[in-house]
PDB file of C-alpha atoms in Angstrom:
ATOM      1  CA  MET Y   1     -39.109  -6.162 -11.498  1.00  0.00           C
ATOM      2  CA  PHE Y   2     -38.211  -8.373  -8.549  1.00  0.00           C
ATOM      3  CA  ALA Y   3     -36.149 -10.644 -10.803  1.00  0.00           C
ATOM      4  CA  LEU Y   4     -34.279  -7.686 -12.239  1.00  0.00           C
ATOM      5  CA  ARG Y   5     -33.551  -6.293  -8.787  1.00  0.00           C
ATOM      6  CA  ARG Y   6     -32.362  -9.685  -7.547  1.00  0.00           C
ATOM      7  CA  ASN Y   7     -30.065 -10.101 -10.553  1.00  0.00           C
ATOM      8  CA  SER Y   8     -28.659  -6.622  -9.971  1.00  0.00           C
ATOM      9  CA  ILE Y   9     -27.883  -7.429  -6.352  1.00  0.00           C
ATOM     10  CA  VAL Y  10     -26.190 -10.705  -7.269  1.00  0.00           C
ATOM     11  CA  THR Y  11     -24.068  -8.890  -9.852  1.00  0.00           C
ATOM     12  CA  ILE Y  12     -22.993  -6.300  -7.301  1.00  0.00           C
ATOM     13  CA  GLN Y  13     -22.149  -9.012  -4.774  1.00  0.00           C
ATOM     14  CA  ARG Y  14     -19.896 -10.705  -7.295  1.00  0.00           C
ATOM     15  CA  ILE Y  15     -18.052  -7.522  -8.180  1.00  0.00           C
ATOM     16  CA  PHE Y  16     -17.769  -5.972  -4.724  1.00  0.00           C
ATOM     17  CA  PRO Y  17     -17.904  -8.847  -2.224  1.00  0.00           C
ATOM     18  CA  ILE Y  18     -17.362  -6.936   0.995  1.00  0.00           C
ATOM     19  CA  ALA Y  19     -19.336  -3.830   0.149  1.00  0.00           C
ATOM     20  CA  ALA Y  20     -22.237  -5.883  -1.220  1.00  0.00           C
ATOM     21  CA  ALA Y  21     -22.378  -8.055   1.878  1.00  0.00           C
ATOM     22  CA  VAL Y  22     -22.495  -5.006   4.099  1.00  0.00           C
ATOM     23  CA  ARG Y  23     -24.920  -2.938   2.060  1.00  0.00           C
ATOM     24  CA  TYR Y  24     -27.454  -5.644   1.259  1.00  0.00           C
ATOM     25  CA  GLY Y  25     -27.320  -7.330   4.656  1.00  0.00           C
ATOM     26  CA  SER Y  26     -27.621 -10.894   3.431  1.00  0.00           C
ATOM     27  CA  SER Y  27     -25.886 -14.089   4.420  1.00  0.00           C
ATOM     28  CA  THR Y  28     -23.259 -14.095   1.715  1.00  0.00           C
ATOM     29  CA  THR Y  29     -19.962 -15.619   0.769  1.00  0.00           C
ATOM     30  CA  ALA Y  30     -17.371 -12.861   0.599  1.00  0.00           C
ATOM     31  CA  THR Y  31     -14.548 -13.753  -1.730  1.00  0.00           C
ATOM     32  CA  GLY Y  32     -11.511 -12.114  -3.250  1.00  0.00           C
ATOM     33  CA  ALA Y  33      -8.266 -10.706  -1.959  1.00  0.00           C
ATOM     34  CA  TYR Y  34      -9.405 -10.956   1.664  1.00  0.00           C
ATOM     35  CA  GLY Y  35     -10.228 -14.665   1.607  1.00  0.00           C
ATOM     36  CA  THR Y  36     -13.486 -16.608   1.675  1.00  0.00           C
ATOM     37  CA  HIS Y  37     -15.921 -16.668   4.603  1.00  0.00           C
ATOM     38  CA  ASN Y  38     -19.619 -17.417   5.034  1.00  0.00           C
ATOM     39  CA  THR Y  39     -20.823 -14.768   7.441  1.00  0.00           C
ATOM     40  CA  PRO Y  40     -24.376 -13.588   8.144  1.00  0.00           C
ATOM     41  CA  VAL Y  41     -24.659  -9.818   8.153  1.00  0.00           C
ATOM     42  CA  ALA Y  42     -27.383  -7.945  10.006  1.00  0.00           C
ATOM     43  CA  SER Y  43     -29.781  -6.121   7.712  1.00  0.00           C
ATOM     44  CA  ASN Y  44     -29.199  -2.745   9.363  1.00  0.00           C
ATOM     45  CA  GLU Y  45     -25.451  -2.728   8.764  1.00  0.00           C
ATOM     46  CA  THR Y  46     -24.363  -0.141   6.217  1.00  0.00           C
ATOM     47  CA  LEU Y  47     -21.252   1.662   5.120  1.00  0.00           C
ATOM     48  CA  SER Y  48     -21.606   5.386   5.564  1.00  0.00           C
ATOM     49  CA  ARG Y  49     -20.394   7.795   2.928  1.00  0.00           C
ATOM     50  CA  GLU Y  50     -17.445   8.595   5.187  1.00  0.00           C
ATOM     51  CA  ASP Y  51     -16.541   4.909   5.545  1.00  0.00           C
ATOM     52  CA  ASN Y  52     -16.721   4.401   1.792  1.00  0.00           C
ATOM     53  CA  LYS Y  53     -14.482   7.407   1.284  1.00  0.00           C
ATOM     54  CA  LEU Y  54     -12.007   6.085   3.855  1.00  0.00           C
ATOM     55  CA  LEU Y  55     -11.843   2.646   2.244  1.00  0.00           C
ATOM     56  CA  ASP Y  56     -11.369   4.237  -1.170  1.00  0.00           C
ATOM     57  CA  GLN Y  57      -8.538   6.412   0.129  1.00  0.00           C
ATOM     58  CA  VAL Y  58      -6.790   3.531   1.877  1.00  0.00           C
ATOM     59  CA  ILE Y  59      -6.692   1.430  -1.268  1.00  0.00           C
ATOM     60  CA  ARG Y  60      -5.816   4.255  -3.668  1.00  0.00           C
ATOM     61  CA  VAL Y  61      -3.048   5.745  -1.513  1.00  0.00           C
ATOM     62  CA  ASP Y  62      -1.470   2.390  -0.705  1.00  0.00           C
ATOM     63  CA  HIS Y  63      -1.629   1.314  -4.339  1.00  0.00           C
ATOM     64  CA  ALA Y  64       0.223   4.489  -5.302  1.00  0.00           C
ATOM     65  CA  GLY Y  65       2.742   4.015  -2.496  1.00  0.00           C
ATOM     66  CA  GLU Y  66       3.575   0.467  -3.489  1.00  0.00           C
ATOM     67  CA  LEU Y  67       3.897   1.550  -7.106  1.00  0.00           C
ATOM     68  CA  GLY Y  68       6.368   4.246  -6.062  1.00  0.00           C
ATOM     69  CA  ALA Y  69       8.315   1.809  -3.884  1.00  0.00           C
ATOM     70  CA  ASN Y  70       8.626  -0.599  -6.802  1.00  0.00           C
ATOM     71  CA  ARG Y  71      10.060   2.142  -8.961  1.00  0.00           C
ATOM     72  CA  ILE Y  72      12.513   3.249  -6.264  1.00  0.00           C
ATOM     73  CA  TYR Y  73      13.923  -0.237  -5.788  1.00  0.00           C
ATOM     74  CA  LYS Y  74      14.030  -0.817  -9.526  1.00  0.00           C
ATOM     75  CA  GLY Y  75      16.103   2.345  -9.904  1.00  0.00           C
ATOM     76  CA  GLN Y  76      18.421   1.415  -7.049  1.00  0.00           C
ATOM     77  CA  HIS Y  77      18.927  -2.102  -8.348  1.00  0.00           C
ATOM     78  CA  PHE Y  78      19.670  -0.764 -11.840  1.00  0.00           C
ATOM     79  CA  ILE Y  79      22.672   1.142 -10.443  1.00  0.00           C
ATOM     80  CA  LEU Y  80      23.840  -0.921  -7.470  1.00  0.00           C
ATOM     81  CA  ARG Y  81      23.996  -4.225  -9.306  1.00  0.00           C
ATOM     82  CA  VAL Y  82      26.912  -2.622 -11.164  1.00  0.00           C
ATOM     83  CA  THR Y  83      28.481  -0.331  -8.561  1.00  0.00           C
ATOM     84  CA  ASN Y  84      28.077  -2.627  -5.542  1.00  0.00           C
ATOM     85  CA  PRO Y  85      27.033  -6.187  -6.481  1.00  0.00           C
ATOM     86  CA  ARG Y  86      27.297  -7.189  -2.812  1.00  0.00           C
ATOM     87  CA  VAL Y  87      24.190  -5.198  -1.891  1.00  0.00           C
ATOM     88  CA  ALA Y  88      22.214  -6.127  -5.009  1.00  0.00           C
ATOM     89  CA  PRO Y  89      20.596  -9.261  -3.471  1.00  0.00           C
ATOM     90  CA  THR Y  90      19.300  -7.195  -0.554  1.00  0.00           C
ATOM     91  CA  ILE Y  91      17.801  -4.636  -2.913  1.00  0.00           C
ATOM     92  CA  GLN Y  92      16.303  -7.429  -4.996  1.00  0.00           C
ATOM     93  CA  HIS Y  93      14.711  -8.985  -1.904  1.00  0.00           C
ATOM     94  CA  MET Y  94      13.150  -5.671  -0.900  1.00  0.00           C
ATOM     95  CA  TRP Y  95      11.978  -5.109  -4.465  1.00  0.00           C
ATOM     96  CA  ASP Y  96      10.401  -8.567  -4.631  1.00  0.00           C
ATOM     97  CA  GLN Y  97       8.408  -7.828  -1.487  1.00  0.00           C
ATOM     98  CA  GLU Y  98       7.225  -4.549  -2.979  1.00  0.00           C
ATOM     99  CA  LYS Y  99       6.093  -6.402  -6.109  1.00  0.00           C
ATOM    100  CA  TYR Y 100       3.994  -8.634  -3.873  1.00  0.00           C
ATOM    101  CA  HIS Y 101       2.568  -5.606  -2.071  1.00  0.00           C
ATOM    102  CA  LEU Y 102       1.645  -3.973  -5.374  1.00  0.00           C
ATOM    103  CA  SER Y 103      -0.095  -7.131  -6.578  1.00  0.00           C
ATOM    104  CA  ILE Y 104      -2.301  -7.039  -3.483  1.00  0.00           C
ATOM    105  CA  PHE Y 105      -3.427  -3.482  -4.102  1.00  0.00           C
ATOM    106  CA  ASN Y 106      -3.914  -4.135  -7.803  1.00  0.00           C
ATOM    107  CA  LYS Y 107      -6.461  -6.768  -6.726  1.00  0.00           C
ATOM    108  CA  TYR Y 108      -8.077  -4.425  -4.221  1.00  0.00           C
ATOM    109  CA  CYS Y 109      -8.459  -1.693  -6.842  1.00  0.00           C
ATOM    110  CA  THR Y 110     -10.171  -4.126  -9.196  1.00  0.00           C
ATOM    111  CA  GLU Y 111     -12.401  -5.811  -6.630  1.00  0.00           C
ATOM    112  CA  HIS Y 112     -13.582  -2.579  -5.021  1.00  0.00           C
ATOM    113  CA  ASN Y 113     -13.689  -0.440  -8.147  1.00  0.00           C
ATOM    114  CA  VAL Y 114     -11.153   2.023  -6.760  1.00  0.00           C
ATOM    115  CA  ARG Y 115      -9.704   4.483  -9.217  1.00  0.00           C
ATOM    116  CA  PRO Y 116      -5.896   4.618  -9.059  1.00  0.00           C
ATOM    117  CA  THR Y 117      -4.399   8.033  -8.512  1.00  0.00           C
ATOM    118  CA  VAL Y 118      -4.270  10.259 -11.570  1.00  0.00           C
ATOM    119  CA  LEU Y 119      -0.698  11.059 -10.519  1.00  0.00           C
ATOM    120  CA  ARG Y 120       0.490   7.554 -11.337  1.00  0.00           C
ATOM    121  CA  PRO Y 121       2.655   8.665 -14.319  1.00  0.00           C
ATOM    122  CA  LEU Y 122       4.415  11.138 -12.033  1.00  0.00           C
ATOM    123  CA  TRP Y 123       5.129   8.484  -9.400  1.00  0.00           C
ATOM    124  CA  ASP Y 124       6.508   6.200 -12.124  1.00  0.00           C
ATOM    125  CA  VAL Y 125       9.094   8.783 -13.091  1.00  0.00           C
ATOM    126  CA  ALA Y 126       9.756  10.281  -9.657  1.00  0.00           C
ATOM    127  CA  GLY Y 127      10.179   6.904  -7.961  1.00  0.00           C
ATOM    128  CA  PHE Y 128      12.662   5.612 -10.517  1.00  0.00           C
ATOM    129  CA  ALA Y 129      14.566   8.911 -10.482  1.00  0.00           C
ATOM    130  CA  LEU Y 130      14.816   8.826  -6.686  1.00  0.00           C
ATOM    131  CA  GLY Y 131      16.054   5.247  -6.789  1.00  0.00           C
ATOM    132  CA  VAL Y 132      18.691   5.964  -9.421  1.00  0.00           C
ATOM    133  CA  GLY Y 133      19.724   9.268  -7.859  1.00  0.00           C
ATOM    134  CA  SER Y 134      20.143   7.879  -4.354  1.00  0.00           C
ATOM    135  CA  ALA Y 135      22.109   4.877  -5.648  1.00  0.00           C
ATOM    136  CA  LEU Y 136      24.445   7.114  -7.643  1.00  0.00           C
ATOM    137  CA  LEU Y 137      25.335   8.813  -4.357  1.00  0.00           C
ATOM    138  CA  GLY Y 138      26.450   5.465  -2.950  1.00  0.00           C
ATOM    139  CA  THR Y 139      25.130   2.485  -1.052  1.00  0.00           C
ATOM    140  CA  ARG Y 140      24.702   4.375   2.219  1.00  0.00           C
ATOM    141  CA  ALA Y 141      22.711   7.100   0.488  1.00  0.00           C
ATOM    142  CA  ALA Y 142      20.502   4.495  -1.180  1.00  0.00           C
ATOM    143  CA  MET Y 143      19.877   2.928   2.203  1.00  0.00           C
ATOM    144  CA  ALA Y 144      19.220   6.337   3.749  1.00  0.00           C
ATOM    145  CA  CYS Y 145      16.547   6.757   1.081  1.00  0.00           C
ATOM    146  CA  THR Y 146      15.054   3.418   2.138  1.00  0.00           C
ATOM    147  CA  GLU Y 147      15.226   4.465   5.789  1.00  0.00           C
ATOM    148  CA  ALA Y 148      13.356   7.699   5.084  1.00  0.00           C
ATOM    149  CA  VAL Y 149      10.689   6.166   2.863  1.00  0.00           C
ATOM    150  CA  GLU Y 150       9.993   3.196   5.108  1.00  0.00           C
ATOM    151  CA  THR Y 151       9.838   5.366   8.228  1.00  0.00           C
ATOM    152  CA  VAL Y 152       7.027   7.389   6.677  1.00  0.00           C
ATOM    153  CA  ILE Y 153       5.288   4.328   5.246  1.00  0.00           C
ATOM    154  CA  GLY Y 154       5.485   2.436   8.541  1.00  0.00           C
ATOM    155  CA  ASP Y 155       3.813   5.355  10.314  1.00  0.00           C
ATOM    156  CA  HIS Y 156       1.297   5.633   7.491  1.00  0.00           C
ATOM    157  CA  TYR Y 157       0.249   1.990   7.782  1.00  0.00           C
ATOM    158  CA  ASN Y 158      -0.048   2.328  11.559  1.00  0.00           C
ATOM    159  CA  ASN Y 159      -2.341   5.317  11.076  1.00  0.00           C
ATOM    160  CA  GLN Y 160      -4.497   3.381   8.625  1.00  0.00           C
ATOM    161  CA  ILE Y 161      -4.781   0.426  10.977  1.00  0.00           C
ATOM    162  CA  ARG Y 162      -6.057   2.769  13.698  1.00  0.00           C
ATOM    163  CA  GLU Y 163      -8.371   4.685  11.349  1.00  0.00           C
ATOM    164  CA  THR Y 164     -10.033   1.509  10.041  1.00  0.00           C
ATOM    165  CA  ALA Y 165     -10.534  -0.176  13.423  1.00  0.00           C
ATOM    166  CA  HIS Y 166     -14.238   0.702  13.479  1.00  0.00           C
ATOM    167  CA  LEU Y 167     -14.806  -1.028  10.132  1.00  0.00           C
ATOM    168  CA  GLU Y 168     -14.439  -4.435  11.759  1.00  0.00           C
ATOM    169  CA  ASP Y 169     -17.876  -3.866  13.273  1.00  0.00           C
ATOM    170  CA  LYS Y 170     -19.334  -3.439   9.774  1.00  0.00           C
ATOM    171  CA  HIS Y 171     -18.290  -6.867   8.509  1.00  0.00           C
ATOM    172  CA  PRO Y 172     -15.714  -9.473   9.657  1.00  0.00           C
ATOM    173  CA  GLU Y 173     -13.969  -9.323   6.299  1.00  0.00           C
ATOM    174  CA  PHE Y 174     -12.605  -5.896   7.154  1.00  0.00           C
ATOM    175  CA  SER Y 175     -10.407  -7.533   9.781  1.00  0.00           C
ATOM    176  CA  LYS Y 176      -8.643  -9.265   6.872  1.00  0.00           C
ATOM    177  CA  LEU Y 177      -7.849  -5.907   5.354  1.00  0.00           C
ATOM    178  CA  ARG Y 178      -6.374  -4.635   8.606  1.00  0.00           C
ATOM    179  CA  GLU Y 179      -4.348  -7.818   9.043  1.00  0.00           C
ATOM    180  CA  LYS Y 180      -2.954  -7.314   5.553  1.00  0.00           C
ATOM    181  CA  LEU Y 181      -2.032  -3.716   6.350  1.00  0.00           C
ATOM    182  CA  ALA Y 182      -0.168  -4.944   9.436  1.00  0.00           C
ATOM    183  CA  GLU Y 183       1.654  -7.594   7.404  1.00  0.00           C
ATOM    184  CA  LEU Y 184       2.801  -5.057   4.819  1.00  0.00           C
ATOM    185  CA  ARG Y 185       3.811  -2.601   7.535  1.00  0.00           C
ATOM    186  CA  ASP Y 186       6.045  -5.249   9.086  1.00  0.00           C
ATOM    187  CA  ASP Y 187       7.707  -5.874   5.719  1.00  0.00           C
ATOM    188  CA  GLU Y 188       8.384  -2.159   5.312  1.00  0.00           C
ATOM    189  CA  LEU Y 189       9.846  -1.887   8.801  1.00  0.00           C
ATOM    190  CA  GLY Y 190      12.044  -4.876   7.983  1.00  0.00           C
ATOM    191  CA  HIS Y 191      13.460  -2.880   5.071  1.00  0.00           C
ATOM    192  CA  LEU Y 192      14.046   0.040   7.425  1.00  0.00           C
ATOM    193  CA  ASN Y 193      15.888  -2.106   9.950  1.00  0.00           C
ATOM    194  CA  ALA Y 194      18.059  -3.707   7.278  1.00  0.00           C
ATOM    195  CA  ALA Y 195      18.989  -0.308   5.858  1.00  0.00           C
ATOM    196  CA  VAL Y 196      20.014   1.064   9.252  1.00  0.00           C
ATOM    197  CA  ASP Y 197      21.476  -2.002  10.966  1.00  0.00           C
ATOM    198  CA  ASP Y 198      23.097  -3.843   8.066  1.00  0.00           C
ATOM    199  CA  TRP Y 199      23.995  -1.134   5.564  1.00  0.00           C
ATOM    200  CA  GLU Y 200      24.853   1.930   7.687  1.00  0.00           C
ATOM    201  CA  ALA Y 201      22.161   4.196   6.296  1.00  0.00           C
ATOM    202  CA  GLN Y 202      22.697   6.749   9.037  1.00  0.00           C
ATOM    203  CA  LYS Y 203      26.319   7.237   7.985  1.00  0.00           C
ATOM    204  CA  ALA Y 204      25.279   8.617   4.608  1.00  0.00           C
ATOM    205  CA  PRO Y 205      26.575  12.117   3.785  1.00  0.00           C
ATOM    206  CA  ALA Y 206      24.185  14.874   4.899  1.00  0.00           C
ATOM    207  CA  HIS Y 207      21.991  12.166   6.369  1.00  0.00           C
ATOM    208  CA  GLY Y 208      19.593  14.450   8.233  1.00  0.00           C
ATOM    209  CA  LEU Y 209      19.014  16.846   5.350  1.00  0.00           C
ATOM    210  CA  PHE Y 210      18.713  14.030   2.820  1.00  0.00           C
ATOM    211  CA  THR Y 211      16.253  11.895   4.783  1.00  0.00           C
ATOM    212  CA  ASN Y 212      14.110  14.836   5.887  1.00  0.00           C
ATOM    213  CA  ALA Y 213      13.725  15.961   2.277  1.00  0.00           C
ATOM    214  CA  ILE Y 214      12.624  12.471   1.238  1.00  0.00           C
ATOM    215  CA  LYS Y 215      10.220  12.184   4.175  1.00  0.00           C
ATOM    216  CA  LEU Y 216       8.623  15.480   3.191  1.00  0.00           C
ATOM    217  CA  GLY Y 217       8.251  14.234  -0.363  1.00  0.00           C
ATOM    218  CA  CYS Y 218       6.585  11.023   0.823  1.00  0.00           C
ATOM    219  CA  LYS Y 219       4.149  12.857   3.081  1.00  0.00           C
ATOM    220  CA  THR Y 220       3.281  15.229   0.251  1.00  0.00           C
ATOM    221  CA  ALA Y 221       2.664  12.276  -2.063  1.00  0.00           C
ATOM    222  CA  ILE Y 222       0.299  10.693   0.477  1.00  0.00           C
ATOM    223  CA  TRP Y 223      -1.609  13.961   0.827  1.00  0.00           C
ATOM    224  CA  LEU Y 224      -1.965  14.320  -2.941  1.00  0.00           C
ATOM    225  CA  CYS Y 225      -3.050  10.728  -3.541  1.00  0.00           C
ATOM    226  CA  LYS Y 226      -5.839  11.034  -0.981  1.00  0.00           C
ATOM    227  CA  ARG Y 227      -7.292  13.819  -3.093  1.00  0.00           C
ATOM    228  CA  PHE Y 228      -6.322  12.910  -6.639  1.00  0.00           C
TER     229      PHE Y 228
END
């Protein structure tokens, strides 16, 4: 029985490095997307049900968001590479960063057994449609779309960084997660600044109405992905 229990614990530690280290309170090597560290963990440290739910939501929502961002930039690039080749490299750069972001959350989903949102097929279609639609309205409209999306996402990442601050006390590896959230937030805000400062996003027709509608859509998507 002891051997079976020990093997079960080792298996869990390999699959879920952070959660296993916290729950089983052993001196363990935590590996994976957050890096590798040998850190002793006190035996009374646990993740509460609320903390587990929070971590699950963070990974699932951000995975969905980066998927949607990839589809938006893919749609914009599909149109703007033809209608305005001058802006295409900027769109490609933003898209490449979103591909990197998505790869991070793909790893997190696998390593922490997080179920992606069931709304993923919808975000595939909606993101690409928003990218194509905004680009068809012109470069400024496409950049206004970027401004709106990245404003919401920047705030969203800031909220997550605050909400997960207490997790650093559970295990040092959680600081790696928060550092990664800050890194991705800075990338998103870089997209926002480029859209506004370099490509005149705020001169897009019906700028206020257009961006507010997109912001509402993004906030609704975040709300849905937390639950589904």
